[in-house]
Coordinates of C-alpha atoms in Angstrom, one line a residue:
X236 CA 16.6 86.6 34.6
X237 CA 17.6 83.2 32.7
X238 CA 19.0 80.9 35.3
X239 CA 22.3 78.9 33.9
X240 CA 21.8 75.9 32.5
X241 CA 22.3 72.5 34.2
X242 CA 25.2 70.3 32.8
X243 CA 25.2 67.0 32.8
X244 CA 22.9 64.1 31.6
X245 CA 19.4 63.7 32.9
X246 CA 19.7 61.2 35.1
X247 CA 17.2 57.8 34.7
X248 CA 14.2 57.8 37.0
X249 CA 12.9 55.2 39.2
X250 CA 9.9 54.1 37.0
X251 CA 12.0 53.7 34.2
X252 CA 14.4 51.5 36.3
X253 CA 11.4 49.5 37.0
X254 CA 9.9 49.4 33.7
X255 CA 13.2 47.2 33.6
X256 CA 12.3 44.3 35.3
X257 CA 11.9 41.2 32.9
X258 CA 9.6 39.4 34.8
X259 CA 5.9 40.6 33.7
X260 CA 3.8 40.3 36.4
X261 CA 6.8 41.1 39.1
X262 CA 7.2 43.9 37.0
X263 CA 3.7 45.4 37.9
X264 CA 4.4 44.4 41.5
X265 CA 7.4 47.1 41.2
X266 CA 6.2 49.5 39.6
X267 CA 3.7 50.0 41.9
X268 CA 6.0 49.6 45.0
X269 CA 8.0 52.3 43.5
X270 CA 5.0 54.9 43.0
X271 CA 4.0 54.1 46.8
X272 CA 7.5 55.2 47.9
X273 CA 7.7 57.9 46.2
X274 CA 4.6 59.9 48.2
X275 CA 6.7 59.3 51.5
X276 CA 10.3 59.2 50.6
X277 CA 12.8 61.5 49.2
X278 CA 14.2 60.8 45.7
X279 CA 17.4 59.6 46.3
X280 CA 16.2 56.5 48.9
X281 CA 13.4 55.9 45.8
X282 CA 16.2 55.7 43.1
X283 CA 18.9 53.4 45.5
X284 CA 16.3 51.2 46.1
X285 CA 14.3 50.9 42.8
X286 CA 18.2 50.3 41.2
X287 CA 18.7 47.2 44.2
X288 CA 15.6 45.6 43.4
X289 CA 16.9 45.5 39.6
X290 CA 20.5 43.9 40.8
X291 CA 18.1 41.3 42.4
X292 CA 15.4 40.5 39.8
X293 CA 17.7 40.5 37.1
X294 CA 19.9 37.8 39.1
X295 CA 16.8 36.3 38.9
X296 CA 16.0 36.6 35.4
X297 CA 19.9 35.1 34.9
X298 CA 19.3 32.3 37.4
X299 CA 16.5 31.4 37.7
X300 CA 14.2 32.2 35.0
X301 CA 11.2 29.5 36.2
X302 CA 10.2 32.7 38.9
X303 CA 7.8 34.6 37.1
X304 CA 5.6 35.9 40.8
X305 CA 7.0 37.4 43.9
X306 CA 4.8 34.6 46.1
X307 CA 7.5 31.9 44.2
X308 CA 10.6 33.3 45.5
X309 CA 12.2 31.1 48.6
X310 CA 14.4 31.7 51.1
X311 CA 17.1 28.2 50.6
X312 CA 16.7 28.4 46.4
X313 CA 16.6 32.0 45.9
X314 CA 17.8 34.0 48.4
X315 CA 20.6 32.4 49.9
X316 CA 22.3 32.0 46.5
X317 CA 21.8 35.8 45.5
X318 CA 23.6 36.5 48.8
X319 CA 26.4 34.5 48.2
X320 CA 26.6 35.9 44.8
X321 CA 25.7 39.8 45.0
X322 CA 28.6 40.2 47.5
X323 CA 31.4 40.6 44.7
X324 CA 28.8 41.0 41.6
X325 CA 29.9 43.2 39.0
X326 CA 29.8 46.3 39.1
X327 CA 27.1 48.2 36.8
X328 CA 27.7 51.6 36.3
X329 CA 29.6 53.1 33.6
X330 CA 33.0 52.6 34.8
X331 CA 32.2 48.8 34.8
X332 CA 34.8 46.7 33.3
X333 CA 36.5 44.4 35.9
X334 CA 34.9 46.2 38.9
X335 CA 32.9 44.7 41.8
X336 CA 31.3 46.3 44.6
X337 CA 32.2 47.0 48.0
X338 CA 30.6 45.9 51.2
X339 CA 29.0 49.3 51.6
X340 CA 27.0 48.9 48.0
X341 CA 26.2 45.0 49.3
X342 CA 25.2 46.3 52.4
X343 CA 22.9 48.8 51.0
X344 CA 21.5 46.4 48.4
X345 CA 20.4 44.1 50.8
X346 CA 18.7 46.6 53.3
X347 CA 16.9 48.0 50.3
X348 CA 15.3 44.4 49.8
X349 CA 14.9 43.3 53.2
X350 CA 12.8 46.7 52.9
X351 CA 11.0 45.8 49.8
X352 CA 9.5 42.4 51.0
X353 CA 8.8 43.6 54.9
X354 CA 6.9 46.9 53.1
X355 CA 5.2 44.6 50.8
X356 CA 4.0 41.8 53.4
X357 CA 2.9 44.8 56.0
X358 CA 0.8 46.5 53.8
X359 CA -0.8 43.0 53.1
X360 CA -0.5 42.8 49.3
X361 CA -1.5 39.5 48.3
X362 CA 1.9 38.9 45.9
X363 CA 3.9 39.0 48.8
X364 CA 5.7 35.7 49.9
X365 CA 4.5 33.7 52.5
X366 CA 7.3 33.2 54.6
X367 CA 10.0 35.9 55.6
X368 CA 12.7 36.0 53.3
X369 CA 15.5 38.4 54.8
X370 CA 16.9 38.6 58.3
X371 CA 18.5 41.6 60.2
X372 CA 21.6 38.5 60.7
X373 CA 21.9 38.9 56.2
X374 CA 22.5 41.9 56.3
X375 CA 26.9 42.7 56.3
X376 CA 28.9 44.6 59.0
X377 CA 30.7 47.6 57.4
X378 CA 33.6 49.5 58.8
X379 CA 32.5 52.4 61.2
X380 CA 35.4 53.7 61.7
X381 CA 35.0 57.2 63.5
X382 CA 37.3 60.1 62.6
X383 CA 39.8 61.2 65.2
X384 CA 39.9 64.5 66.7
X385 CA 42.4 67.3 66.1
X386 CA 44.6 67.6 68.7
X387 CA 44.6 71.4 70.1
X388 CA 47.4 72.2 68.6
X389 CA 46.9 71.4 65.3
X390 CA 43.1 72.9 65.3
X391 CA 44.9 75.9 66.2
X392 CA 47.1 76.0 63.2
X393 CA 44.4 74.6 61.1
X394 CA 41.7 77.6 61.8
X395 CA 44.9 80.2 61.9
X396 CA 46.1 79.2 58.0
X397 CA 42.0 78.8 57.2
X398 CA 41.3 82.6 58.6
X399 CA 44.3 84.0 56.5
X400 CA 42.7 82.2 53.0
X401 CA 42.9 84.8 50.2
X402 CA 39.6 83.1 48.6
X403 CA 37.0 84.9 50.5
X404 CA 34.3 82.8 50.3
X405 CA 36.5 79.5 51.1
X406 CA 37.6 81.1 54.1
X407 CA 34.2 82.2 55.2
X408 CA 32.7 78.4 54.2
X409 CA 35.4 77.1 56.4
X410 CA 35.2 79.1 59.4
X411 CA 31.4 78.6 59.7
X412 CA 31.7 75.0 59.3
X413 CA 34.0 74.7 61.8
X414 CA 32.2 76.7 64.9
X415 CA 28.7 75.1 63.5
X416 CA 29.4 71.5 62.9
X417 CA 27.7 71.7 59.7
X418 CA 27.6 69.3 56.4
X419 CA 29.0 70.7 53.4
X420 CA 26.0 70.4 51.3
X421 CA 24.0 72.3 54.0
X422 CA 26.5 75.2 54.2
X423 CA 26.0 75.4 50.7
X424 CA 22.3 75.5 50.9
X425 CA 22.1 78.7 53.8
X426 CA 20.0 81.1 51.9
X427 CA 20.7 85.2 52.9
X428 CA 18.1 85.4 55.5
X429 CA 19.7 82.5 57.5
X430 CA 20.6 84.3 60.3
X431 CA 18.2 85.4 63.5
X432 CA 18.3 87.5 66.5
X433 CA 16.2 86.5 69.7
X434 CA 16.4 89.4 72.4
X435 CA 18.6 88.1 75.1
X436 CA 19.6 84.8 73.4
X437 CA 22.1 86.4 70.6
X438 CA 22.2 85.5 67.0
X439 CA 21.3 82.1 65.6
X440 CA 21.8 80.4 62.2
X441 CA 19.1 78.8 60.8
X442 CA 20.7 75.7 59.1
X443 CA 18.0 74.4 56.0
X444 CA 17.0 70.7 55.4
X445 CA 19.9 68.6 54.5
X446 CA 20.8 65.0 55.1
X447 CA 19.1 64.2 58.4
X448 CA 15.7 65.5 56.0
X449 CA 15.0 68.4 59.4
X450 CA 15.7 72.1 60.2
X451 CA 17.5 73.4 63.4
X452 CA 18.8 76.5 64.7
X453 CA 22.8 76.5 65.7
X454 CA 23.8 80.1 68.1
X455 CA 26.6 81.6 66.9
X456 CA 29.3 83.1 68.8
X457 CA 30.4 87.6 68.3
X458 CA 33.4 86.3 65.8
X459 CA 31.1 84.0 63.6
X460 CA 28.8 86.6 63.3
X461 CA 31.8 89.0 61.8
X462 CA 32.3 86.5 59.7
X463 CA 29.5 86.3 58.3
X464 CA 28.4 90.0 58.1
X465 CA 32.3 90.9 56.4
X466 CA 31.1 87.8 53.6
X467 CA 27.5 89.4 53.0
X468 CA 28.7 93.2 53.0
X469 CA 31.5 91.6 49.8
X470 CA 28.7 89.5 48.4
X471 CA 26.9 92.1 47.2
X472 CA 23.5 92.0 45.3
X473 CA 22.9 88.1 43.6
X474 CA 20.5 87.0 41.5
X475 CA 17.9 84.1 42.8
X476 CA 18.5 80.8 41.4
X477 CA 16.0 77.6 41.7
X478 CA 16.6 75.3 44.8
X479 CA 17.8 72.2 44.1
X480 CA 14.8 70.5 46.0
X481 CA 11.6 72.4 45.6
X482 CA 12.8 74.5 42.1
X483 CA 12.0 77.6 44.2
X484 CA 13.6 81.0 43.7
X485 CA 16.2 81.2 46.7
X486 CA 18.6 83.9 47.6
X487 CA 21.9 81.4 48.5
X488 CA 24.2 83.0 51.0
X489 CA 26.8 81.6 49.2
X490 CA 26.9 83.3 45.7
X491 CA 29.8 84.5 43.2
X492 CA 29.1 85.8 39.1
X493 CA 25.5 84.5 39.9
X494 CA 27.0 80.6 40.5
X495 CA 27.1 78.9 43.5
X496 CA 30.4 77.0 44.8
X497 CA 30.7 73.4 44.9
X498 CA 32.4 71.3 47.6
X499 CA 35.5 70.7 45.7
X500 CA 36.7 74.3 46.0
X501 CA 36.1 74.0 49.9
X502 CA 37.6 70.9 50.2
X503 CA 40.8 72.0 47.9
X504 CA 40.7 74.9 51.0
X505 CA 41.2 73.0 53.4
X506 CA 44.4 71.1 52.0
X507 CA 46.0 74.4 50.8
X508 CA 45.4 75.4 54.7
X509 CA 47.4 72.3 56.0
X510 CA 50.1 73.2 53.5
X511 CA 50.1 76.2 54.2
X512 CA 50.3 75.3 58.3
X513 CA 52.7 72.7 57.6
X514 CA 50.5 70.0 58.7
X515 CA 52.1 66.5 57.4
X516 CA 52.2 63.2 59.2
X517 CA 55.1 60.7 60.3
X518 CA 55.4 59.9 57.0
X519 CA 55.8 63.5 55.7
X520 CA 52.7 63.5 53.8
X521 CA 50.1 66.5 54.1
X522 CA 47.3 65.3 56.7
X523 CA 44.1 64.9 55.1

């Protein structure tokens, strides 16, 4: 009836990331910013963008410690500079020491701003600046560079060595990501009663909120469904275990000694199945 116990550090909240911002009266400003978000915004966007707003008003506090209100910050003295600057700043988590960021984190941290001051000036808060201080030009290109597809071949080895897995629930994982298109995390996340029958239509999976922050139904085809029913006939009777989002008591499809599986084991699938197809490049190496 105990559920196990979460490892790992409890992670700093937003408001305690803005309780961090030297500047007094900006301080306030952020604080409340950060309270607004949080009624319409999940966590995660709330934390990534309360942790930018510290990169930027503690360049700031570094820089130019005359700034003491949000209406004082300029484009030319202010802006331009932590531009230039932020694109190789160090890096400040705890793996630190002579790291700087990529243009993914840059690009992120400057969204997150450009946010912060258009929120601020549309909701008509009188600390806002008086002039526009980001542009969509600011913020930095990154690589989208879009996977290439399997030729038929190789799927065909791929979902052969994948199907002949002796870790049941790996195999299962796989297979239903592969005829659903779904994310890792919301594979993970099925509960037992994901799937439905609609007379005439056939059965469907009901795949929960995940990335995109929606629900939608994906049909299955005969062989899926096998799969599925074969994993839940070996699952056997689980134990409930809080959602990660809600806290909730939730029946996970995906269940073993009353733990769930993490990605790692399904992703460490997947490469034993390319060894075990003999799947390697030019090179000789295993395809990733």
């Amino acid at each position: 009836t105990t559920p196990p116990r979460q490892s790992g550090p409890v992670a700093v909240g937003p408001l305690v990331h803005a309780a961090g911002v030297r500047q007094p009266l900006i301080r306030t400003e952020v604080l409340r910013y950060v309270q607004t978000m949080t009624t319409t915004l999940r966590p995660y966007t709330v934390a990534g963008r309360t942790k930018a707003l510290r990169v930027f008003f503690d360049y700031l506090a570094d820089h130019h410690p005359e700034v003491t209100r949000l209406e004082e910050i300029e484009r030319t003295r202010h802006i331009e500079p932590y531009l230039a600057w932020a694109r190789t700043r160090p890096w400040r988590g705890k793996n630190r020491e002579r790291r700087t960021i990529g243009v993914v984190a840059f690009h992120q941290d400057v969204v997150d701003l450009r946010c912060f001051f258009e929120d601020i000036a549309g909701w008509g808060w009188p600390s806002a600046p008086p002039r526009r201080l980001l542009f969509y030009a600011d913020i930095p290109r990154i690589p989208d560079a879009l996977p290439r597809a399997l030729t038929p071949d190789v799927d065909q080895a791929l979902t052969t060595a994948v199907a002949n897995l002796d870790d049941a629930l790996v195999r299962t994982g796989l297979l239903l990501l592969r005829a659903t298109g779904m994310r890792i995390g919301e594979l993970l996340d099925l509960e037992l009663d994901c799937l439905l029958d609609f007379a005439g239509h056939g059965t469907w999976l009901r795949v929960p909120v995940g990335k995109l922050n929606s629900e939608r139904m994906v049909p299955l085809d005969p062989d899926t469904v096998q799969v599925i029913d074969a994993w839940i006939a070996q699952r056997g009777r689980q134990r409930a275990l809080p959602h990660p989002r809600d806290g909730r008591l939730t029946e996970f499809l995906f269940l073993e000694h009353g733990r769930r599986p993490t990605s790692f084991r399904l992703r460490k699938g997947l490469l034993d199945a390319a060894a075990v197809a003999g799947l390697r490049g030019r090179d000789g190496q295993l395809l990733h």
